[in-house]
GROMACS .gro file of C-alpha atoms in nm:
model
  419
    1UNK     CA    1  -6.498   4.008  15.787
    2UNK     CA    2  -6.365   3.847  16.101
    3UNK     CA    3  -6.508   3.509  16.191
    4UNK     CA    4  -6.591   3.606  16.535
    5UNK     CA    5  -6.899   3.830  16.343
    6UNK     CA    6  -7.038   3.530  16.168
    7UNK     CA    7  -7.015   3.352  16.494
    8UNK     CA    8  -7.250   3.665  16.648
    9UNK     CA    9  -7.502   3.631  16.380
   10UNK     CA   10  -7.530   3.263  16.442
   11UNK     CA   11  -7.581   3.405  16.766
   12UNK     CA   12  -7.830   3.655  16.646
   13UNK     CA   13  -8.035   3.432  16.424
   14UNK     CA   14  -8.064   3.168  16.764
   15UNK     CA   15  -8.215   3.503  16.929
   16UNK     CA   16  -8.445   3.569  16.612
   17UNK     CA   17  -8.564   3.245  16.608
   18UNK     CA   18  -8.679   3.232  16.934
   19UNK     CA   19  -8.858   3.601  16.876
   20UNK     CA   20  -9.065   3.469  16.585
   21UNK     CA   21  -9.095   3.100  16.636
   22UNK     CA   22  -9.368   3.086  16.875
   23UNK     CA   23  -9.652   3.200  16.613
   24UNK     CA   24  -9.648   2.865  16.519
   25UNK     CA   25  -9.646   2.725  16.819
   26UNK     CA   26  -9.891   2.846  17.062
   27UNK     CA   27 -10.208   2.611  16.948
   28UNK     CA   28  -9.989   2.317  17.099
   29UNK     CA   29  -9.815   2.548  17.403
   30UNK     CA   30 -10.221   2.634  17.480
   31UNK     CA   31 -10.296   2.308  17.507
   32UNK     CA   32 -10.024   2.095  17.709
   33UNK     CA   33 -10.017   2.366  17.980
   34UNK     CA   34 -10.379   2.415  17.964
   35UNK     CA   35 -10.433   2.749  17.905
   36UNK     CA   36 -10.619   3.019  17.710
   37UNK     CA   37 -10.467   3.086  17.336
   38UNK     CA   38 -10.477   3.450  17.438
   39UNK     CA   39 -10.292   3.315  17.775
   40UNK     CA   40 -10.028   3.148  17.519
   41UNK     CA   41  -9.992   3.494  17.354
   42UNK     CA   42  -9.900   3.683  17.655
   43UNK     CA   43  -9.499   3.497  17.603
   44UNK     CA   44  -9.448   3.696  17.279
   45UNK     CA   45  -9.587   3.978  17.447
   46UNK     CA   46  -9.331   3.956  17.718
   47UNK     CA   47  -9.067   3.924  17.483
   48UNK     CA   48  -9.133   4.261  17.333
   49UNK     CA   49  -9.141   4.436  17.611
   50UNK     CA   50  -8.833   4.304  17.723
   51UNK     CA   51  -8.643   4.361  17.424
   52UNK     CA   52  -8.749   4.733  17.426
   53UNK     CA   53  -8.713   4.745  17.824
   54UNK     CA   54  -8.359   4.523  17.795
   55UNK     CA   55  -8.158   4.740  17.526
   56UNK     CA   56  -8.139   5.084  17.641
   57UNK     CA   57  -8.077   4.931  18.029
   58UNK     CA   58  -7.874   4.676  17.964
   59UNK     CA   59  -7.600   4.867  17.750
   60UNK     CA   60  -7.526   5.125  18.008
   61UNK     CA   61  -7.534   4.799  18.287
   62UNK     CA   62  -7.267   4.648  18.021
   63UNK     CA   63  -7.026   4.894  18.008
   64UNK     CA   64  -6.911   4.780  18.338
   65UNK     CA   65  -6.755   4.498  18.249
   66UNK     CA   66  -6.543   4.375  17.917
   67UNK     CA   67  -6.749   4.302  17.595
   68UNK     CA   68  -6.653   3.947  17.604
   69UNK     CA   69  -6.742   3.896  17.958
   70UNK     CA   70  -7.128   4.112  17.887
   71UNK     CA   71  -7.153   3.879  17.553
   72UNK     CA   72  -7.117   3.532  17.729
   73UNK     CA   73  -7.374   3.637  17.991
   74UNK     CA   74  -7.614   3.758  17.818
   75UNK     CA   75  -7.584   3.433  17.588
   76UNK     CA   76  -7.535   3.172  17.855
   77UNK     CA   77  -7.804   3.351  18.033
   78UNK     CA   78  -8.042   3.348  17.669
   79UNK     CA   79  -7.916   2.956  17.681
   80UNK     CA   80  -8.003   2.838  17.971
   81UNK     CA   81  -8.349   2.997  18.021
   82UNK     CA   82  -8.446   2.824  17.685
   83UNK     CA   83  -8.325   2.483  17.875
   84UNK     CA   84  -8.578   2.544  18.149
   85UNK     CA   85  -8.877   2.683  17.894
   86UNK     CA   86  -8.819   2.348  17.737
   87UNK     CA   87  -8.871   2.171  18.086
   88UNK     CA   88  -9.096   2.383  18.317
   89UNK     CA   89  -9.454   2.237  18.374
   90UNK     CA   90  -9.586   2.579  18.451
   91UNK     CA   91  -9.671   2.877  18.258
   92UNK     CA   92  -9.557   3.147  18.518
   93UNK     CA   93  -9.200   2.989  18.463
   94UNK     CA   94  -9.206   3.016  18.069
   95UNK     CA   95  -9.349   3.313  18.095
   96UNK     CA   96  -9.094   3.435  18.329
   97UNK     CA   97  -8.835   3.265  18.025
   98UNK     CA   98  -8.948   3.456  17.784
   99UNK     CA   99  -8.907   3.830  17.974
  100UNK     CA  100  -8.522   3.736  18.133
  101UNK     CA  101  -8.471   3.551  17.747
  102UNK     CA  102  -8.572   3.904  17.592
  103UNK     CA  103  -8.381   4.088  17.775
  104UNK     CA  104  -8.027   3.863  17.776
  105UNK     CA  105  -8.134   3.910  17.370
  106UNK     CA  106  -8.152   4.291  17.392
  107UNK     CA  107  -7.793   4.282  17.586
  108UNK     CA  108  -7.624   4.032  17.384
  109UNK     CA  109  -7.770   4.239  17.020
  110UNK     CA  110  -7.642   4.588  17.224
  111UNK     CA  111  -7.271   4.475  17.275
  112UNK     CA  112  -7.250   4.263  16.977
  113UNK     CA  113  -7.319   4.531  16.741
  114UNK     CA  114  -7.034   4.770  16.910
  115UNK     CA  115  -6.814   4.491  16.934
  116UNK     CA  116  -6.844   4.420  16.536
  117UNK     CA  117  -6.843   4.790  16.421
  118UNK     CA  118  -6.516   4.767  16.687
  119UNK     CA  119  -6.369   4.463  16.519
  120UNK     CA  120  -6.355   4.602  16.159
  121UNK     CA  121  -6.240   4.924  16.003
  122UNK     CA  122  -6.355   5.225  16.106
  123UNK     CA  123  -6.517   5.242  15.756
  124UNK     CA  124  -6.730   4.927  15.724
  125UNK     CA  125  -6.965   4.928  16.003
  126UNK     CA  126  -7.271   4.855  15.785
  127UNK     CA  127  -7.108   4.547  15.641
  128UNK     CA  128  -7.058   4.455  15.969
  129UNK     CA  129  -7.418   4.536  16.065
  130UNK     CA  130  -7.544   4.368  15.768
  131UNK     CA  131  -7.368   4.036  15.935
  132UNK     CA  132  -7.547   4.039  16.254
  133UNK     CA  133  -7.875   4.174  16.128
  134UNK     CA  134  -7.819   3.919  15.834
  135UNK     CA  135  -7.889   3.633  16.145
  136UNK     CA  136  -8.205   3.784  16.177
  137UNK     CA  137  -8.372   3.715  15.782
  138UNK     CA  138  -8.257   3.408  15.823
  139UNK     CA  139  -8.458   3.357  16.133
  140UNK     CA  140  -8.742   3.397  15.936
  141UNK     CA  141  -8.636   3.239  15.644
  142UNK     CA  142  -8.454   2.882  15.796
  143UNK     CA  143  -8.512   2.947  16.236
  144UNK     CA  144  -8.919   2.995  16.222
  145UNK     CA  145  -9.008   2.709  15.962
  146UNK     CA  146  -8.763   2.505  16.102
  147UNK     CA  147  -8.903   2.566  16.448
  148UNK     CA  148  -9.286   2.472  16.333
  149UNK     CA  149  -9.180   2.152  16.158
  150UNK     CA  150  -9.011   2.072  16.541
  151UNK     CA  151  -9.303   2.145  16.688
  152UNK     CA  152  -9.499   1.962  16.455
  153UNK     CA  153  -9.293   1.635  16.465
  154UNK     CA  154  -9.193   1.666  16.829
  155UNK     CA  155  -9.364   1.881  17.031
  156UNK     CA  156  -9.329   2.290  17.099
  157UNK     CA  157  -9.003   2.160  17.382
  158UNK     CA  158  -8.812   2.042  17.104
  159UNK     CA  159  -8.770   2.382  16.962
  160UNK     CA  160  -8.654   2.572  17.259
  161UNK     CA  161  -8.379   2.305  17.266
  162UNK     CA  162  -8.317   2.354  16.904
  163UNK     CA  163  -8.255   2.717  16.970
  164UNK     CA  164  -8.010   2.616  17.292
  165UNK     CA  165  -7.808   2.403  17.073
  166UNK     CA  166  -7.778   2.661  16.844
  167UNK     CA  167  -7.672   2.885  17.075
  168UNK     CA  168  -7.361   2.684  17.180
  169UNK     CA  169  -7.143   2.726  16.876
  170UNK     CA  170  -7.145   3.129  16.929
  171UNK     CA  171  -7.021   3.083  17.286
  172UNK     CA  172  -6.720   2.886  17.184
  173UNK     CA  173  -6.733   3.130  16.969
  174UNK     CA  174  -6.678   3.425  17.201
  175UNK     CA  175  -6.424   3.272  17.411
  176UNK     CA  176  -6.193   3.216  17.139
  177UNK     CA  177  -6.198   3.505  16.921
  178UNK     CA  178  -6.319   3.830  17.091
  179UNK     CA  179  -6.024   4.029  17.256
  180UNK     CA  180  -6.047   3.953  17.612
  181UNK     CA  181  -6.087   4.394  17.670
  182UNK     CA  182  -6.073   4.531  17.332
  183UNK     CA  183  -5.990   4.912  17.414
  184UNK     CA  184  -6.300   5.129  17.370
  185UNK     CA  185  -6.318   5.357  17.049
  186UNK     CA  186  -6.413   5.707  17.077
  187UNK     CA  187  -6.443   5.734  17.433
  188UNK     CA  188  -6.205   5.969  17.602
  189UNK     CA  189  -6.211   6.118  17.969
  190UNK     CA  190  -6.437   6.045  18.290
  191UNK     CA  191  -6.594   5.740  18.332
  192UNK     CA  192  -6.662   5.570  18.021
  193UNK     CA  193  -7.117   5.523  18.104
  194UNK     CA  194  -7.080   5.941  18.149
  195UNK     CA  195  -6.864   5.953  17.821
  196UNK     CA  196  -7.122   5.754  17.600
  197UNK     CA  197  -7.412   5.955  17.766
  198UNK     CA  198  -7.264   6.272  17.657
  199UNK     CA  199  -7.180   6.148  17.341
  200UNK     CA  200  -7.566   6.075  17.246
  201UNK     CA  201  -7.661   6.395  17.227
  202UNK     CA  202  -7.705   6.403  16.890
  203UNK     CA  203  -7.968   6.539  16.690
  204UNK     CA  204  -7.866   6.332  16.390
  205UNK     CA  205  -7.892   5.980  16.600
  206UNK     CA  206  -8.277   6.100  16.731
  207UNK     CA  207  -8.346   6.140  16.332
  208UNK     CA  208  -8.221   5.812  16.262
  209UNK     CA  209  -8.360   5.651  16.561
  210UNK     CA  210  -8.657   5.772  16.463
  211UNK     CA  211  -8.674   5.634  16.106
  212UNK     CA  212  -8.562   5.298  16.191
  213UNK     CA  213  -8.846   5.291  16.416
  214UNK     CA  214  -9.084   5.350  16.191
  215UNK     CA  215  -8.969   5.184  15.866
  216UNK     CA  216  -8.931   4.852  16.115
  217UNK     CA  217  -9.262   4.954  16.184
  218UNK     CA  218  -9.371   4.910  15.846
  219UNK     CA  219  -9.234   4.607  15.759
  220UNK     CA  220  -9.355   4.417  16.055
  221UNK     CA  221  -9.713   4.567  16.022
  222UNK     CA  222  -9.723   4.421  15.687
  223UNK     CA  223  -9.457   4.066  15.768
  224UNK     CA  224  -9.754   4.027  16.107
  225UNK     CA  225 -10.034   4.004  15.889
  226UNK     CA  226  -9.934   3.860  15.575
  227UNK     CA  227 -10.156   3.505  15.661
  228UNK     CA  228 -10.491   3.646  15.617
  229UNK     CA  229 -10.373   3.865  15.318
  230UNK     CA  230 -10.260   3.540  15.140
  231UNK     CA  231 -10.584   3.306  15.205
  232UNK     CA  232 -10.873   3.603  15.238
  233UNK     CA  233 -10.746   3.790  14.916
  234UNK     CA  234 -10.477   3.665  14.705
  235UNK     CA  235 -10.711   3.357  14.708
  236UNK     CA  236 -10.417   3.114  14.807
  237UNK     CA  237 -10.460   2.807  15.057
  238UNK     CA  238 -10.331   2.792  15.407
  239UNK     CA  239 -10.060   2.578  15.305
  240UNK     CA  240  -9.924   2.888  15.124
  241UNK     CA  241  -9.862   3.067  15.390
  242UNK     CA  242  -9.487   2.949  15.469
  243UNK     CA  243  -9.355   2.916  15.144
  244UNK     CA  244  -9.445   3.333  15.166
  245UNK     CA  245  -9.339   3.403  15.484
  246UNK     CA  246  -8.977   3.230  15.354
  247UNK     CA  247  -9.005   3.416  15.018
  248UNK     CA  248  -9.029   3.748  15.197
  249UNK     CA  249  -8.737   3.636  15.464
  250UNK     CA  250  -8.567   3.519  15.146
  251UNK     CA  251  -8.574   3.898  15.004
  252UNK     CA  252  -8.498   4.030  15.348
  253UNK     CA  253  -8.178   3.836  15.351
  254UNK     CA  254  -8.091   3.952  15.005
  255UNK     CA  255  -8.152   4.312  15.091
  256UNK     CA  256  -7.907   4.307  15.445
  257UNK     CA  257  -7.669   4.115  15.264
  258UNK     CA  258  -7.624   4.355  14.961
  259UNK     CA  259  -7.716   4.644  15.117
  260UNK     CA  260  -7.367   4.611  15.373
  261UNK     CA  261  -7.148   4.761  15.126
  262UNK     CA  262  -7.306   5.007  14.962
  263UNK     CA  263  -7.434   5.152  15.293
  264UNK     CA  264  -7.073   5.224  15.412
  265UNK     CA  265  -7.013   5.371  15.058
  266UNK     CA  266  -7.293   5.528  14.895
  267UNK     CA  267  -7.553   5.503  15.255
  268UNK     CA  268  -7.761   5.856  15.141
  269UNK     CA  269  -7.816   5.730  14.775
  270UNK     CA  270  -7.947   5.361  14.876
  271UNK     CA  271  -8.215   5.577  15.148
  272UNK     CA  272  -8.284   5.841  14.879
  273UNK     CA  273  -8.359   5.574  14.632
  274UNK     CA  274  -8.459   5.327  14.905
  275UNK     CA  275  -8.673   5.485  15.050
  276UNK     CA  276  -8.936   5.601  14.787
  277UNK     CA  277  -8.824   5.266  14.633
  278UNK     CA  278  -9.039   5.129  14.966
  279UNK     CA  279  -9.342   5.330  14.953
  280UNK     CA  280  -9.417   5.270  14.614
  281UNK     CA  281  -9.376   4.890  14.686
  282UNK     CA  282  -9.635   4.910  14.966
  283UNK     CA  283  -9.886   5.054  14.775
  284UNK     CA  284  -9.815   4.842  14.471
  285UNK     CA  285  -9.849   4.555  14.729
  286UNK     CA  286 -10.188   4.650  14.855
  287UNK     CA  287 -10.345   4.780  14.494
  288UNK     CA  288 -10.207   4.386  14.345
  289UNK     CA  289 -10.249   4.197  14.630
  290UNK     CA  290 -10.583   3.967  14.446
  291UNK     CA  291 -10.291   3.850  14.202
  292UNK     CA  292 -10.098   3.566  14.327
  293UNK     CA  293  -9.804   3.637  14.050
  294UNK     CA  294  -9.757   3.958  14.219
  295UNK     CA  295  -9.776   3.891  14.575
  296UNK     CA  296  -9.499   3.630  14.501
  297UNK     CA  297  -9.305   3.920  14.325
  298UNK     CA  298  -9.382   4.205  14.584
  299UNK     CA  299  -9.321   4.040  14.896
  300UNK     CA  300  -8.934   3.938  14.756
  301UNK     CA  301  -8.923   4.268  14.655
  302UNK     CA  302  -9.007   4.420  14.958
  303UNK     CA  303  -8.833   4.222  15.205
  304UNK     CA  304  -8.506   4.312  14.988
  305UNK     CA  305  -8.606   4.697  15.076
  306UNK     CA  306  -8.724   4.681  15.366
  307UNK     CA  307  -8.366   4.551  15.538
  308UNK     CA  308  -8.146   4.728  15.277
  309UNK     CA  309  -8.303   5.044  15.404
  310UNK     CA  310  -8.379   4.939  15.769
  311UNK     CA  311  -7.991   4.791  15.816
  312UNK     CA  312  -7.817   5.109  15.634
  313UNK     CA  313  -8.032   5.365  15.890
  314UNK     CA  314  -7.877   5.126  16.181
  315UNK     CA  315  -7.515   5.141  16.044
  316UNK     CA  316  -7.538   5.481  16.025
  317UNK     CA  317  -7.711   5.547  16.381
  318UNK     CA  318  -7.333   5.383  16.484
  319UNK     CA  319  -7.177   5.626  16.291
  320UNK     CA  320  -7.369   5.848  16.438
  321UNK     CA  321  -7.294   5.675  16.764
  322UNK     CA  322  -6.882   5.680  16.718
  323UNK     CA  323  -6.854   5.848  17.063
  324UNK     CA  324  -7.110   5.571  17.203
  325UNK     CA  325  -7.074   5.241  17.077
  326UNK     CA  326  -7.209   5.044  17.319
  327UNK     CA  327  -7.532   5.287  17.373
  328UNK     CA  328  -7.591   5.354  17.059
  329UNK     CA  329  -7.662   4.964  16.989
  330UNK     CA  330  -7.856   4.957  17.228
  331UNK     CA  331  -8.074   5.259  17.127
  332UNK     CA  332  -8.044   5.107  16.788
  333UNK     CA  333  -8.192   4.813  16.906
  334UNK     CA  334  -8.471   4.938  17.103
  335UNK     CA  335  -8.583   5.139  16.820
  336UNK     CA  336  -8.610   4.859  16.583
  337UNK     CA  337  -8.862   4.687  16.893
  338UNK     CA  338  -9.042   4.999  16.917
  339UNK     CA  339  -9.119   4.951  16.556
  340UNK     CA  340  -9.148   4.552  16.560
  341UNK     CA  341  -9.500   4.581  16.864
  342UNK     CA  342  -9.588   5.000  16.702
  343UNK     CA  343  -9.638   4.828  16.332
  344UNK     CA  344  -9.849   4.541  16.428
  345UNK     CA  345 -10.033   4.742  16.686
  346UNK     CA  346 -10.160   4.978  16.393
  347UNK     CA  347 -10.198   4.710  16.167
  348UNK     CA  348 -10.434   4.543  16.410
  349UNK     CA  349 -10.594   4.869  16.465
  350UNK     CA  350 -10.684   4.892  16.128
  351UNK     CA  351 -10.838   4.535  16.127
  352UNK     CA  352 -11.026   4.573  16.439
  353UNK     CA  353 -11.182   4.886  16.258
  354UNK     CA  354 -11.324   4.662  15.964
  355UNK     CA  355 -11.097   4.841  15.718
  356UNK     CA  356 -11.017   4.536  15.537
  357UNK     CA  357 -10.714   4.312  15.514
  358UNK     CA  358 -10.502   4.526  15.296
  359UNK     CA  359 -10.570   4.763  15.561
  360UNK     CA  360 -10.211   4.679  15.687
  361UNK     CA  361 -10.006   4.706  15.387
  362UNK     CA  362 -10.148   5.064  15.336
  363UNK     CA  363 -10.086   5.108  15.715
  364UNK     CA  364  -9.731   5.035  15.607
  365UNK     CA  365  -9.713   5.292  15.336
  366UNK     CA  366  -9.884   5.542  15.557
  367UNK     CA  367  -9.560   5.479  15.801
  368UNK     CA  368  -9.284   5.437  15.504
  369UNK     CA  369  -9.462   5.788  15.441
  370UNK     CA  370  -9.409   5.970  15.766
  371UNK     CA  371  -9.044   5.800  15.778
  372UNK     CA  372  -8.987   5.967  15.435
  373UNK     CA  373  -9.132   6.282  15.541
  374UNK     CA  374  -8.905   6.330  15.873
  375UNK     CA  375  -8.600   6.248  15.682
  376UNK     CA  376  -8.658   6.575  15.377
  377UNK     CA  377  -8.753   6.773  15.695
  378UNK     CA  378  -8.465   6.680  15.867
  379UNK     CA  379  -8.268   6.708  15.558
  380UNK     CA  380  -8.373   7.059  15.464
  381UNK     CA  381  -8.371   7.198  15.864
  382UNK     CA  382  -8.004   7.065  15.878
  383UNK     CA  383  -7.921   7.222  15.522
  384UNK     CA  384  -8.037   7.564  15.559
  385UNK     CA  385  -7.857   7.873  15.540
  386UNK     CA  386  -7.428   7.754  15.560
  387UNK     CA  387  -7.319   8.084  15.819
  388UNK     CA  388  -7.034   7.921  15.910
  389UNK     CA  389  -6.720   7.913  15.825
  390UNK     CA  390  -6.692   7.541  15.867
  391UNK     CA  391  -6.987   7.452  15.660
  392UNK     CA  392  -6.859   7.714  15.396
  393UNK     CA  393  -6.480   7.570  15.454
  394UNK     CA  394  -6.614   7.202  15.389
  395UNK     CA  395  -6.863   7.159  15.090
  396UNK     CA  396  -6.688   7.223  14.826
  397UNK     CA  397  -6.470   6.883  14.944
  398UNK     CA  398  -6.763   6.674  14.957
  399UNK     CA  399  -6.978   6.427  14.723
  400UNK     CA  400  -7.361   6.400  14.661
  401UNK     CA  401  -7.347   6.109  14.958
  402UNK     CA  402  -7.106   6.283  15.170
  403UNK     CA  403  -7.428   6.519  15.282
  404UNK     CA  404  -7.562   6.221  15.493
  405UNK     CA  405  -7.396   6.266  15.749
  406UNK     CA  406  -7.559   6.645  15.847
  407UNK     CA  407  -7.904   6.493  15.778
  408UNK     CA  408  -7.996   6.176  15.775
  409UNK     CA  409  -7.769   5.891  15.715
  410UNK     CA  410  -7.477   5.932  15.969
  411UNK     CA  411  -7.106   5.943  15.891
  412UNK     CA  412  -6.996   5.742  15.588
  413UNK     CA  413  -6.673   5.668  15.465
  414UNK     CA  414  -6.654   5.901  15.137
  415UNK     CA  415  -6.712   6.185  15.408
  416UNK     CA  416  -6.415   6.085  15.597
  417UNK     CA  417  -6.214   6.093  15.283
  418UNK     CA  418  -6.326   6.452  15.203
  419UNK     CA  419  -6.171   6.603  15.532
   0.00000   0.00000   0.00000
């Protein structure tokens, strides 16, 4: 892998750092600026709703210029708003942060993930993925502790400079290394926004979409509430709570990292097996969940499957994608936001309704479920009856994983072969 894509995870795991960091934060944010903890919640609020706003809008405002002129703005842009969050007396102005911050994230995740899948062979886009996405576990295994013990020792400021600094290497980063106007792949005739519009219209990329949303869903239903799970009934004290939180961002990190390879190679076996794999961890999750030694096994577990399968059904929405790199990150990414506020909207649902606090992690299952459930329909709609002569003409070349691509898991690299 080039160095330039470790540089953009470093990048990445800034940008997930600042996403997550704030839940332990707020108490102190409340209080200096004097306002309501509700008040203080608003700023993640904003930054969802700029990440899903930003990605889609963003991309297609990108493709205007050259990727490494759209990555340093949206990173100098992410920089310096962190600079004045860390100074600004007054809460409209940090709020203000965290939308522009959001949205500069949404950009910068957009182009990075085209420019990666554009720096690498045309077969190992999910090992590229897996590097980017791979910045994000570690935001939640290294950024958000890190980020609370700042707070803690120095106040909530310190941390948005900690994630500024951060952010400095991955510039440098970007003006060295990535081609000053890397030709676009895939993206022939008319203007190149009109070429990657046309070449979304993909059935295949909705389906995928579609299941990232919702298995992102899951996991952050279930990542969102994990606190009261831990003290209320796995019986655990508060102090707990982080070591879990890592442990899960520990398996998450695990999963994305292993899961690069095999999703360029063998992408519809890891979902088929993946994917079940998931549900039946959910449900194991909330049936166990009074017994500390499984909790501690379970939440590894399922942060492993939960990226593994959530980073393979983004590498292969940029296979599906070829014709639309830059887009189809940025769909990408605003499907995985969708899922990030839908997941802990439901699993907050379920707690307001006095369900329980394993409500969520069966509110998970119930979504690993339906994501399950689209993919066989999907599966068997696009299988039906092979009329033509091309479908006739091209199975007998294929293998059991070189199906993916004309249901579920994009365009792999064993399918290429068998052309």
């Amino acid at each position: 892998m080039p160095f330039v894509l470790f540089m953009l995870g470093l990048a990445v795991f800034a940008q997930g750092t600042s996403e997550f960091m704030l839940s332990g934060l707020l108490p102190d944010i409340a209080r200096e600026l004097d306002i309501s903890l509700s008040a203080a919640g608003a700023l993640t609020s904003a930054f969802a709703v700029g990440m899903v706003i930003g990605a889609p809008l963003l991309a297609l405002l990108s493709l205007r210029r050259p990727p490494r002129r759209a990555l340093l703005a949206f990173l100098v842009t992410f920089l310096l708003v962190h600079v004045l969050g860390a100074v600004t007396p007054d809460y409209e102005v940090l709020l203000a942060t965290r939308f522009v911050a959001a949205l500069a994230n949404a950009g910068f995740l957009a182009v990075a993930l085209a420019t990666a899948t554009s720096l690498v062979a045309p077969d190992a886009k999910g090992r590229a993925t897996s590097v980017l996405l791979g910045g994000t576990t570690m935001a939640c295994v290294a950024g958000v502790p890190a980020g609370a013990l700042l707070g803690e020792l120095w106040g909530w400021r310190s941390a948005f400079w900690a994630v500024a600094l951060v952010s400095v290497p991955a510039v440098l980063a970007i003006l060295w290394s990535v081609p000053a106007d890397p030709a676009p792949r895939s993206v022939a005739g008319g203007p190149r926004a009109g070429a990657e519009l046309r070449a979304l219209h993909s059935p295949r990329l909705v389906v995928l979409l579609l299941l990232g949303a919702l298995v992102n869903g899951a996991t952050f239903c279930a990542f969102t509430y994990l606190a009261p799970l831990v003290t209320e009934v796995t019986g655990l004290g508060a102090g707990w709570v982080p070591a879990l939180l890592a442990l899960f961002g520990l398996g998450s990190f695990v999963g994305v990292s292993g899961a690069g390879r095999l999703a360029d190679a063998r992408p519809l076996r890891l979902l088929a097996l993946g994917g079940p794999a998931l549900l039946a961890g959910w449900l194991a999750t909330a049936l166990t969940a009074g017994s500390p030694v499984a909790v501690l096994v379970l939440l590894f577990v399922q942060g492993a499957l939960s990226f593994a399968v959530g980073s393979t059904l983004v590498s292969q929405a940029l296979y599906a994608a070829t014709g639309a790199p830059t887009l189809g990150g940025g769909f990408a990414t605003a499907a995985l936001n969708v899922g990030a506020a839908l997941g802990p909207w439901c699993g907050g649902a379920a707690l307001t309704a006095g369900l329980g606090y394993r409500s969520p992690l069966w509110v998970s299952a119930l979504l690993t479920a339906l994501a399950l459930v689209v993919g066989g329909l999907a599966r068997v709609t696009r299988r039906g009856p092979a009329t033509t002569p091309r479908r006739t003409a091209r199975r007998p070349s294929r293998t059991d994983d070189s199906e993916a691509p004309s249901t579920t898991a994009g365009e792999p690299a064993d399918d290429r072969r068998g052309r």
